[in-house]
Coordinates of N, CA and C in Angstrom, one line a residue:
X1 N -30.5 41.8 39.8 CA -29.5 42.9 40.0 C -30.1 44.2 40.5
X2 N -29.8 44.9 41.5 CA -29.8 45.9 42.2 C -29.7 47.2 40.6
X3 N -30.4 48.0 40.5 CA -30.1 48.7 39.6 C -29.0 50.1 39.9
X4 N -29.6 50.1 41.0 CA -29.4 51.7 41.9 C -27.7 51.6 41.7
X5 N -27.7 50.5 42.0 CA -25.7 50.2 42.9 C -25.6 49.3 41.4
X6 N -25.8 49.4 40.2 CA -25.3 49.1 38.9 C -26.0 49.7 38.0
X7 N -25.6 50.8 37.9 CA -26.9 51.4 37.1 C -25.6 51.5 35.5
X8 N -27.0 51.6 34.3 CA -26.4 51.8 33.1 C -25.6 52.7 32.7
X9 N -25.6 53.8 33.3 CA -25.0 55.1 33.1 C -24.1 55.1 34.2
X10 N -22.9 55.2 34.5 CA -22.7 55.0 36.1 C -21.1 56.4 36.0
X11 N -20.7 56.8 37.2 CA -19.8 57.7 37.4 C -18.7 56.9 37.7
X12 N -17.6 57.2 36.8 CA -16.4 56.5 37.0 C -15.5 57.7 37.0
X13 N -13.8 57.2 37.7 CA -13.1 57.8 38.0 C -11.8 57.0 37.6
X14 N -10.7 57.2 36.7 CA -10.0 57.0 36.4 C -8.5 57.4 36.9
X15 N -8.2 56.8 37.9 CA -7.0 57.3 39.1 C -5.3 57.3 38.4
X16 N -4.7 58.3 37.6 CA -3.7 57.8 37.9 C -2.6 58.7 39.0
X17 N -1.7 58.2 39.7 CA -1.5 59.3 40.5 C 0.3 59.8 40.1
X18 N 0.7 58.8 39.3 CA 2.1 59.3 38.7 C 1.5 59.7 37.2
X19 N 2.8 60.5 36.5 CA 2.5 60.9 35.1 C 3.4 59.9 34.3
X20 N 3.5 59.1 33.4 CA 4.2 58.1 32.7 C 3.8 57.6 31.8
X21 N 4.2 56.3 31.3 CA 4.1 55.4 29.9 C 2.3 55.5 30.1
X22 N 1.1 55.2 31.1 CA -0.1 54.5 30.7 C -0.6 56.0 30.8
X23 N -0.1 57.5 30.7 CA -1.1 58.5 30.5 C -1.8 58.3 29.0
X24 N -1.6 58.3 28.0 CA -2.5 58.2 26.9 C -3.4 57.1 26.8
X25 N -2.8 55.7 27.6 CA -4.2 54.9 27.3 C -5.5 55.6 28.8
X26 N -5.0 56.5 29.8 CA -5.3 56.3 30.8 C -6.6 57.6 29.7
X27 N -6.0 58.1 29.2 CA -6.3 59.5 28.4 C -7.8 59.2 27.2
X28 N -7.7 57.8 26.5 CA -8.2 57.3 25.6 C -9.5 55.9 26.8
X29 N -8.9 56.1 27.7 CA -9.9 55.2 28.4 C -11.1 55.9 29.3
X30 N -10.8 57.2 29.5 CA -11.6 58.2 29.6 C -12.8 58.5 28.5
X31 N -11.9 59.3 27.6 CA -12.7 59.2 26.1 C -13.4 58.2 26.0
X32 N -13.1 56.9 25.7 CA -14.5 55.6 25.7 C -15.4 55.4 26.2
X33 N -15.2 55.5 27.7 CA -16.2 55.4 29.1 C -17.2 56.9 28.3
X34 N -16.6 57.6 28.0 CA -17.9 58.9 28.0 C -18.5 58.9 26.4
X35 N -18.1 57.9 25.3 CA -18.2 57.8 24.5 C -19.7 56.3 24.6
X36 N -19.5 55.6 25.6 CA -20.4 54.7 26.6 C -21.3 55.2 27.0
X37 N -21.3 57.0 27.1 CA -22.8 57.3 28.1 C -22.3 56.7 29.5
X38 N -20.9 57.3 30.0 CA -20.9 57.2 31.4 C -19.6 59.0 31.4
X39 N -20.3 58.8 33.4 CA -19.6 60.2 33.6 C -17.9 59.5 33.8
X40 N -17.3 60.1 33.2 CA -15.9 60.1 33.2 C -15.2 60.9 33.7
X41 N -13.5 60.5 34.5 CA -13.0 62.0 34.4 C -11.1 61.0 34.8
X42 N -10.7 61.6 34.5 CA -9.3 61.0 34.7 C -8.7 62.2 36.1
X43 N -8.3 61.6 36.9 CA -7.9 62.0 38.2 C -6.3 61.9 38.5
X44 N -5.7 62.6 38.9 CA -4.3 62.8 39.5 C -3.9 63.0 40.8
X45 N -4.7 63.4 41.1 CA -4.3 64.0 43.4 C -5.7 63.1 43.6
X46 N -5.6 62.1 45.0 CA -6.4 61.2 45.8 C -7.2 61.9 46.3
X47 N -6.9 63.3 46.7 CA -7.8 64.2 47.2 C -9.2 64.9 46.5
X48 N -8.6 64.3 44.7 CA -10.0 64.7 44.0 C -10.6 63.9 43.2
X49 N -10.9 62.6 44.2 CA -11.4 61.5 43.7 C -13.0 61.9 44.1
X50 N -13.5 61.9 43.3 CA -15.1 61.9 43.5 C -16.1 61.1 44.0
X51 N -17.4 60.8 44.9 CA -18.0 60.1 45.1 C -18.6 59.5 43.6
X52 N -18.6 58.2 43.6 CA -19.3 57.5 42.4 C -19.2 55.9 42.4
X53 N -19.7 55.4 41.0 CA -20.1 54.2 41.0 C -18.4 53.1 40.9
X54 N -17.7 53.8 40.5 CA -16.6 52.8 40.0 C -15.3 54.0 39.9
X55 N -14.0 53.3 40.8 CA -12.6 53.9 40.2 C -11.9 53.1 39.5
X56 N -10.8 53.4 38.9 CA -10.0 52.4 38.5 C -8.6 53.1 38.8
X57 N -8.0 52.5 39.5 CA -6.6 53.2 39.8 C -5.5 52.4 39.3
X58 N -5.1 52.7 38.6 CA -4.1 52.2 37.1 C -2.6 53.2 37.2
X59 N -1.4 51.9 37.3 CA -0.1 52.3 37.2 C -0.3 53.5 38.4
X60 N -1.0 53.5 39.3 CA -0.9 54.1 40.7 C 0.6 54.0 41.5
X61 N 1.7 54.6 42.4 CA 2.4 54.0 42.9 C 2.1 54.4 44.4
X62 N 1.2 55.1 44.7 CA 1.2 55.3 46.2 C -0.2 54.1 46.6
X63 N -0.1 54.0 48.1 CA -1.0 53.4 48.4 C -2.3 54.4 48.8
X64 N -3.3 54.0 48.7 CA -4.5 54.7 48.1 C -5.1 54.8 49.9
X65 N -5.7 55.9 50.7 CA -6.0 55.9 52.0 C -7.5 55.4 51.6
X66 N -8.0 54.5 52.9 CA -9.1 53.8 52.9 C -10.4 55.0 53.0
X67 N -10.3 56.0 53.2 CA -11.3 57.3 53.3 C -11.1 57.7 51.9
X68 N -10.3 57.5 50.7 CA -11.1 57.3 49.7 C -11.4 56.6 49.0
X69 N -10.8 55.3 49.5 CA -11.5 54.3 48.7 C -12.7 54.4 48.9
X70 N -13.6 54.7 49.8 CA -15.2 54.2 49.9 C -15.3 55.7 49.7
X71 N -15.3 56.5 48.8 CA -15.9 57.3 48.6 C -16.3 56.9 46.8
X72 N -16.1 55.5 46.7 CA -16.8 54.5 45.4 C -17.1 53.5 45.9
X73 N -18.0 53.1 45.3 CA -18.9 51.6 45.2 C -17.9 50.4 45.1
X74 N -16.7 50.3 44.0 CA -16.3 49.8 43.2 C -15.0 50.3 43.3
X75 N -13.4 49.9 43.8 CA -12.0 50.0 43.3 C -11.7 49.3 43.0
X76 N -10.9 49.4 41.5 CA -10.4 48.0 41.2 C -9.0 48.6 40.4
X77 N -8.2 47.2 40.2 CA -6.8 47.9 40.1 C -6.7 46.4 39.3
X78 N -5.6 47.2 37.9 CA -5.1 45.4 36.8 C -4.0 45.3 37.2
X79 N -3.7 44.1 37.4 CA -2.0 43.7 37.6 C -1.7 42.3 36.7
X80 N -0.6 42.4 36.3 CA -0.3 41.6 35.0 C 0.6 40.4 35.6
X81 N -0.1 39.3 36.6 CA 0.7 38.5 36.7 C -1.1 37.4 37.3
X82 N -0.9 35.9 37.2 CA -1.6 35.3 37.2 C -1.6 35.5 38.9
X83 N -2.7 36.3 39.7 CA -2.5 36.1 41.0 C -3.3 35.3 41.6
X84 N -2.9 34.1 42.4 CA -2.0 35.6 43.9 C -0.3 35.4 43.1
X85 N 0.0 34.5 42.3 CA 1.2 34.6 42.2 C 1.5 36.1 41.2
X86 N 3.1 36.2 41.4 CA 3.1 37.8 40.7 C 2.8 38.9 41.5
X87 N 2.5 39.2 42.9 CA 1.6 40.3 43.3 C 3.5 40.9 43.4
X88 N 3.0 42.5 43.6 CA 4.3 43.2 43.7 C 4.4 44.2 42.8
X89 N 5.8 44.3 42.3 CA 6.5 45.3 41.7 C 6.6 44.2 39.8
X90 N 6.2 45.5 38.8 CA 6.7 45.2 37.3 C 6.9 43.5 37.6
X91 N 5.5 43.0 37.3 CA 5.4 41.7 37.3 C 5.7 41.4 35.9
X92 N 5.4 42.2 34.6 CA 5.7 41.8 33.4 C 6.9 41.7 33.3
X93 N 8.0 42.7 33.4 CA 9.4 42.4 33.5 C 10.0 40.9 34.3
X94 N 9.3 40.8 35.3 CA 10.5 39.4 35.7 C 9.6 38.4 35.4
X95 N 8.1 38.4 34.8 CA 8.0 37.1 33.9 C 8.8 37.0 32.2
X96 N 8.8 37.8 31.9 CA 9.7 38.0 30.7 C 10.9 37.1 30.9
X97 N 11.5 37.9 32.4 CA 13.0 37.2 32.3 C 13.4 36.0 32.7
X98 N 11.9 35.3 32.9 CA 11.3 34.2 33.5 C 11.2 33.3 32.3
X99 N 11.5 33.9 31.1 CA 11.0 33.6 30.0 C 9.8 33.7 29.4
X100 N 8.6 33.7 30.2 CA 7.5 34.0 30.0 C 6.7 34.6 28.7
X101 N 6.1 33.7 27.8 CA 5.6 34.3 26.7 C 4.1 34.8 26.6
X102 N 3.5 34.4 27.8 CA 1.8 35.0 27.8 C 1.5 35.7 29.4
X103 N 1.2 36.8 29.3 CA 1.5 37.1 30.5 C 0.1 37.5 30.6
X104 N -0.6 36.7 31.9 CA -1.7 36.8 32.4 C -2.4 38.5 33.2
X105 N -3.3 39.0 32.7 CA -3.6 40.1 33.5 C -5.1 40.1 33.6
X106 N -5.0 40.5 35.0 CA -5.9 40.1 36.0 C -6.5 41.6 37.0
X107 N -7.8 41.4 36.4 CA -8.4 42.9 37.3 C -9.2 42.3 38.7
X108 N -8.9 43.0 39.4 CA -9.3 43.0 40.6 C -10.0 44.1 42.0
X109 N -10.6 43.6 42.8 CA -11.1 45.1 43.4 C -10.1 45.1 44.9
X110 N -9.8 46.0 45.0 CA -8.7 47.2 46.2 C -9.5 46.5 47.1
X111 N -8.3 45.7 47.9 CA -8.0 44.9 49.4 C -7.1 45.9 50.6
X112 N -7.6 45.8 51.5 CA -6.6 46.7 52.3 C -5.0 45.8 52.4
X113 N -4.9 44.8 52.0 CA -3.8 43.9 51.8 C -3.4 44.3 50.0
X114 N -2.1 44.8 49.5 CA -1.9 45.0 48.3 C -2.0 43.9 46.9
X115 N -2.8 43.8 46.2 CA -3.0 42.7 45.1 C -3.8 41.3 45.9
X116 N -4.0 41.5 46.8 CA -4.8 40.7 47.4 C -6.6 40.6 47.2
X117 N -7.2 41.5 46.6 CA -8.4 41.7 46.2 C -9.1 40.7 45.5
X118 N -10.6 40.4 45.3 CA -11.1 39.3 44.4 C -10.8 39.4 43.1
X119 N -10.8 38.5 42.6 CA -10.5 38.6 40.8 C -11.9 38.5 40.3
X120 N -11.8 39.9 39.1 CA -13.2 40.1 38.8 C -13.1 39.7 37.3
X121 N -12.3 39.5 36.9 CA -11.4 39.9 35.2 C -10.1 38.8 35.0
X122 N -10.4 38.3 34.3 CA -8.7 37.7 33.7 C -8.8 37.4 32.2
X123 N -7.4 38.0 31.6 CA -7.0 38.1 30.3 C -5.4 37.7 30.0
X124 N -5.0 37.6 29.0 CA -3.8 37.4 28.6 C -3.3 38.2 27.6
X125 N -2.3 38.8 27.7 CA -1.5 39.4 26.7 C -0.1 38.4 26.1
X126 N -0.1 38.3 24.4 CA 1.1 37.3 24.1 C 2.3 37.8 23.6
X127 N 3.5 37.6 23.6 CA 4.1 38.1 23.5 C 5.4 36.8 22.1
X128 N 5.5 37.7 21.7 CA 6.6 36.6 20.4 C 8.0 36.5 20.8
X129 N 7.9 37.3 21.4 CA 9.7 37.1 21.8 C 10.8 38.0 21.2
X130 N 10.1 39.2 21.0 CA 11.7 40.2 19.9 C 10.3 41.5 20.5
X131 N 9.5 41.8 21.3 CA 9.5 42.8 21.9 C 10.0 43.4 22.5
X132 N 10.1 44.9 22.7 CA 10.9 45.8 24.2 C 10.1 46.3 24.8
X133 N 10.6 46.9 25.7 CA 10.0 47.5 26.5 C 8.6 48.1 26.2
X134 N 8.6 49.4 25.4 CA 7.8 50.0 25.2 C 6.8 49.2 24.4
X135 N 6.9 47.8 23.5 CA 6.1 47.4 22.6 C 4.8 46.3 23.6
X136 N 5.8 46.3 24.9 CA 5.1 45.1 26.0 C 4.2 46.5 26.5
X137 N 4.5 47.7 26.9 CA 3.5 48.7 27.6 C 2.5 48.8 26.9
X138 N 2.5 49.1 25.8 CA 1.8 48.9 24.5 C 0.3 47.9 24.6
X139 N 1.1 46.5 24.9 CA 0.4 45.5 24.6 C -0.6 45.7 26.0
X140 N 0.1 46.0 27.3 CA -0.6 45.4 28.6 C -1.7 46.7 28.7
X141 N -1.0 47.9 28.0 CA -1.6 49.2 28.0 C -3.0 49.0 27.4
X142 N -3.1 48.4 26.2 CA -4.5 48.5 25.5 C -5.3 47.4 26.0
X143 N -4.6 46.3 26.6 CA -5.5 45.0 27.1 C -6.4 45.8 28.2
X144 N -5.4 46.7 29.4 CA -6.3 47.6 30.4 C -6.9 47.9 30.6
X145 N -6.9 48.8 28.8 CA -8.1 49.8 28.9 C -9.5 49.1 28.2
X146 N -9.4 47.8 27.5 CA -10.3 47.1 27.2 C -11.0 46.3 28.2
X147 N -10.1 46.0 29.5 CA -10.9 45.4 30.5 C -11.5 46.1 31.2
X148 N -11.2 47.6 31.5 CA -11.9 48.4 31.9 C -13.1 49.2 31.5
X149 N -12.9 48.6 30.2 CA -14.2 49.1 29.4 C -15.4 47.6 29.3
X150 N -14.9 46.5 29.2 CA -15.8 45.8 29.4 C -16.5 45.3 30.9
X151 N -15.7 45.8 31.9 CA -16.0 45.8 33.2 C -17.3 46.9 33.4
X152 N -16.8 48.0 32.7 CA -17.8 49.0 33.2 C -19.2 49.3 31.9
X153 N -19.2 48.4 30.7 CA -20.1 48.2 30.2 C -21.0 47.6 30.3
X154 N -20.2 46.0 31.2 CA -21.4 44.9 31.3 C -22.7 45.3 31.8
X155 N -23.6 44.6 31.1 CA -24.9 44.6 31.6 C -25.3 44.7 32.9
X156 N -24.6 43.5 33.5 CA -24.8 42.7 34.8 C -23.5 43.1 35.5
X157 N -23.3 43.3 37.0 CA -22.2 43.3 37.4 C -21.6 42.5 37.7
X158 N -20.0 42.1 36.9 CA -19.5 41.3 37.0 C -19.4 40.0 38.5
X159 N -19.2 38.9 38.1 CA -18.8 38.2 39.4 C -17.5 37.8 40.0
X160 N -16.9 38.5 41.4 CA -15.8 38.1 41.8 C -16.1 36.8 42.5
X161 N -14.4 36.7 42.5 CA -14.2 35.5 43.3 C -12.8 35.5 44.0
X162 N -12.7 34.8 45.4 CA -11.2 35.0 45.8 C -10.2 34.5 45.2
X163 N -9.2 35.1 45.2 CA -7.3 34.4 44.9 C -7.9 32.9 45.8
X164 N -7.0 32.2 44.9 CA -6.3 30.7 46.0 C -5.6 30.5 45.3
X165 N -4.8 29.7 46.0 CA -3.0 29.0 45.8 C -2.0 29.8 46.6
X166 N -1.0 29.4 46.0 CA -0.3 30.0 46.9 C 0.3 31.1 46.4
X167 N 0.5 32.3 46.9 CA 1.3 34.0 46.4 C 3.1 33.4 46.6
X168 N 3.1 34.3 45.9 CA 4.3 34.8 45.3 C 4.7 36.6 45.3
X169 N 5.9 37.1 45.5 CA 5.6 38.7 45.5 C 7.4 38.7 44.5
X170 N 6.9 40.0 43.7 CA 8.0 40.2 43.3 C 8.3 41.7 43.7
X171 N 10.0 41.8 43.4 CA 10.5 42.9 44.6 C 10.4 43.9 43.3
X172 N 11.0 45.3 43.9 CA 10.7 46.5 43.0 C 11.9 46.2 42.1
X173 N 12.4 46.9 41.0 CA 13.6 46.9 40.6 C 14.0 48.0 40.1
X174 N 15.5 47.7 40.6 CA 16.2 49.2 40.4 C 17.5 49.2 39.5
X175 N 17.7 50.6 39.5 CA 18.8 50.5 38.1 C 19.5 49.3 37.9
X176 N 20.2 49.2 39.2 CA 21.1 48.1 39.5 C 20.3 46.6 38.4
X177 N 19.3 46.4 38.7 CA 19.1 45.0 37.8 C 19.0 45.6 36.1
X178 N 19.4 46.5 35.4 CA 19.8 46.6 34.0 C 21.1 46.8 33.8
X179 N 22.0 46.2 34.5 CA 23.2 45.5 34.8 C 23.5 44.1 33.4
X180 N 24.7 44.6 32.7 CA 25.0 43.1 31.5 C 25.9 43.1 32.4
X181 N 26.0 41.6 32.1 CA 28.1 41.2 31.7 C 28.5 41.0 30.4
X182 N 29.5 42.0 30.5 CA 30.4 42.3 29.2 C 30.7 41.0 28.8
X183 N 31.0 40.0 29.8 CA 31.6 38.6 29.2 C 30.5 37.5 28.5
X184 N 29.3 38.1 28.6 CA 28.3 37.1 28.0 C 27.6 37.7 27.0
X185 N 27.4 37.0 25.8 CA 26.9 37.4 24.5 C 25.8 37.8 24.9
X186 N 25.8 39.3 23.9 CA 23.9 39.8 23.9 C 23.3 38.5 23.5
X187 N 23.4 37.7 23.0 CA 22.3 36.8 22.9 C 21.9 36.0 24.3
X188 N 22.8 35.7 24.9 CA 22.2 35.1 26.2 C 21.5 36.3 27.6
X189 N 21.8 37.6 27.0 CA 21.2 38.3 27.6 C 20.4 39.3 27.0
X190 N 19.9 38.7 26.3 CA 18.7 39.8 25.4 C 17.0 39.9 26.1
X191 N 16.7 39.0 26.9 CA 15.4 39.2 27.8 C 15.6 40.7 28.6
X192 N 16.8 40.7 29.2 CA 17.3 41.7 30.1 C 17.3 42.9 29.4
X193 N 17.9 43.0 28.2 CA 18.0 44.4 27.2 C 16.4 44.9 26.6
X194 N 15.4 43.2 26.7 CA 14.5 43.9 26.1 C 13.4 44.6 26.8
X195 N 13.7 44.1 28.9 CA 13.0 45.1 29.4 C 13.5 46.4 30.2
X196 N 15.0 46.8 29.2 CA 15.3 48.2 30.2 C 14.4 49.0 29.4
X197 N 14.7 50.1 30.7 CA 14.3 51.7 30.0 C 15.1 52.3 29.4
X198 N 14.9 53.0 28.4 CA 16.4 53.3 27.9 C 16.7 54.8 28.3
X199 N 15.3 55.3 29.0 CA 15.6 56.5 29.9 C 15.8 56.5 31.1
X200 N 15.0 55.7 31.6 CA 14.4 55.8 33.2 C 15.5 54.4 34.2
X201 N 16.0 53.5 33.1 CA 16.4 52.4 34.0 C 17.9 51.8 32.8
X202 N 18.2 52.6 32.1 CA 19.1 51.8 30.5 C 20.0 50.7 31.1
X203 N 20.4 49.9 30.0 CA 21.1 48.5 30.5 C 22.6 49.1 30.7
X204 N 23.3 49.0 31.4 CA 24.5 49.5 31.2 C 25.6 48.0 31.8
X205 N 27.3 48.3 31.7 CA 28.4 47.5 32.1 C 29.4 47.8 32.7
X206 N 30.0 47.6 33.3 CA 31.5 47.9 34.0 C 32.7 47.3 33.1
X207 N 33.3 47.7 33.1 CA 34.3 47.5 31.7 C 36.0 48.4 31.9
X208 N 36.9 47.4 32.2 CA 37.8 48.7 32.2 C 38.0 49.9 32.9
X209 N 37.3 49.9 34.3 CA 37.6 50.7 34.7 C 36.3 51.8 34.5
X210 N 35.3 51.6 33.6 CA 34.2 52.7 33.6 C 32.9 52.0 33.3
X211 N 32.1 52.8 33.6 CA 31.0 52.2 33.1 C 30.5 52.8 32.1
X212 N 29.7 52.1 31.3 CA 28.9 52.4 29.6 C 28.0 51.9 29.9
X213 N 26.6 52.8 29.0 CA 25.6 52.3 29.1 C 25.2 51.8 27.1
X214 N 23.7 51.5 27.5 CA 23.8 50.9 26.4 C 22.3 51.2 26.0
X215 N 22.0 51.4 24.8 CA 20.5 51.9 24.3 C 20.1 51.0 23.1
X216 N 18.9 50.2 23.3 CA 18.1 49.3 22.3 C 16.8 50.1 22.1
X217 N 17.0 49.9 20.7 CA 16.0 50.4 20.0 C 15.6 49.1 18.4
X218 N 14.4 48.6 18.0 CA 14.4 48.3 17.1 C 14.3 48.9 15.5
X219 N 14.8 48.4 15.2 CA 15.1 49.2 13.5 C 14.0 48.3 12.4
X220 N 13.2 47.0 12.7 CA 12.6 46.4 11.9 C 12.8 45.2 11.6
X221 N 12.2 44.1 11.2 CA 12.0 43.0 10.6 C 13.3 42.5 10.0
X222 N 14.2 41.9 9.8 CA 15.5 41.1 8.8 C 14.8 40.5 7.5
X223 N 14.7 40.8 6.6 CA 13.9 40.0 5.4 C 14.5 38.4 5.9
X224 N 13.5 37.8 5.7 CA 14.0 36.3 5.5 C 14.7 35.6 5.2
X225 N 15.3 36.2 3.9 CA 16.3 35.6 3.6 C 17.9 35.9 3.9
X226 N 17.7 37.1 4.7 CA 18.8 37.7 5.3 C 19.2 37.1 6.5
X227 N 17.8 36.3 7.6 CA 18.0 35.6 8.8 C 19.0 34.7 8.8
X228 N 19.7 34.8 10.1 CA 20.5 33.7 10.4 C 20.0 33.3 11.5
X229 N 20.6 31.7 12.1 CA 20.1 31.0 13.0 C 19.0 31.0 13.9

């Protein structure tokens, strides 16, 4: 191993370029890297990405210009779907509604083709089935920041390898898919309730002439003996 181009101490750059749900892990994944004996800094404008050993551009929504990618050794970006299948928009949401109880996430290094990059990292996050929204951010949110941290601890620099199979892309989604029908029981639609936002996307119905929305929140555990079916 080349030391120079992996060195122990190395300069990282922590890209996020929206403000949302992953600023505190993005916030606490900072803190660790410098708690590691590496230079750290959490970034917001592409324009003040620093020359250095490694970025990580996490919950990013713009596309990243190729004049700063190479102003790092290293860009790599996690996406939570087993790729190449999954590449796209909130892969965890339509495997959810896919049913999906283990949802594969996969670090990769920045392709000029989007999620197309080598896979350097793969992990799984599990899910029981009575999570929402925010408890799935949660879960994919800390798996991130731990692949990020064992990516940029290793000894050795990890080994990629290309995607094969065949891709899959999932589309963006908009209010419009937190859409119920009134005529079918929350139970047959509770995957859907469990990944709205209840700010940014809430599940709402057409009913009568108006539309209602609708807000899930959990309240706790049912004792046991109070469970039905």
């Amino acid at each position: 191993m080349n030391t120079d181009t992996w060195p122990v101490s190395k300069t990282v750059s922590v890209v996020v370029d929206t403000a949302g749900w992953f600023d505190p892990f993005a916030q606490r994944l900072v803190k660790d890297l410098i708690s590691s004996g590496h230079q750290a800094a959490l970034i917001r404008d592409y324009d003040d990405v620093p020359a250095g050993n490694v970025a990580f551009y996490l919950s990013c929504m713009r596309i990243t210009p190729l004049e700063i990618l190479a102003r790092n050794e290293r860009n790599l970006v996690v996406h939570a779907s087993d790729l190449p299948k999954g590449r796209g928009f909130s892969p965890i949401v339509w495997q959810v509604l896919e049913g999906a109880d283990e949802i594969p996430v996969t670090m990769i290094y920045m392709a000029e083709e989007v999620d197309a990059g080598e896979i350097v990292l793969q992990d799984t996050i599990y899910l029981e089935g009575h999570e929402l929204n925010d408890e799935m951010r949660d879960l994919l949110g800390n798996k991130i920041v731990e692949m990020c941290l064992d990516y940029t601890n290793s000894a050795d620099l990890p080994e990629s390898r290309p995607q094969s199979g065949e891709s899959s892309w999932y589309p963006r989604r908009r209010p419009n898919d937190s859409q119920l029908d009134p005529h079918q029981s929350l139970a047959a639609q509770f995957e859907l309730l469990r990944v709205v936002d209840n700010e940014r996307y809430p599940a709402f119905f057409d009913y009568r002439g108006f539309r209602y929305t609708l807000r899930i929140d959990k309240q706790g555990a049912i004792p046991t003996s109070e469970t039905k079916g």
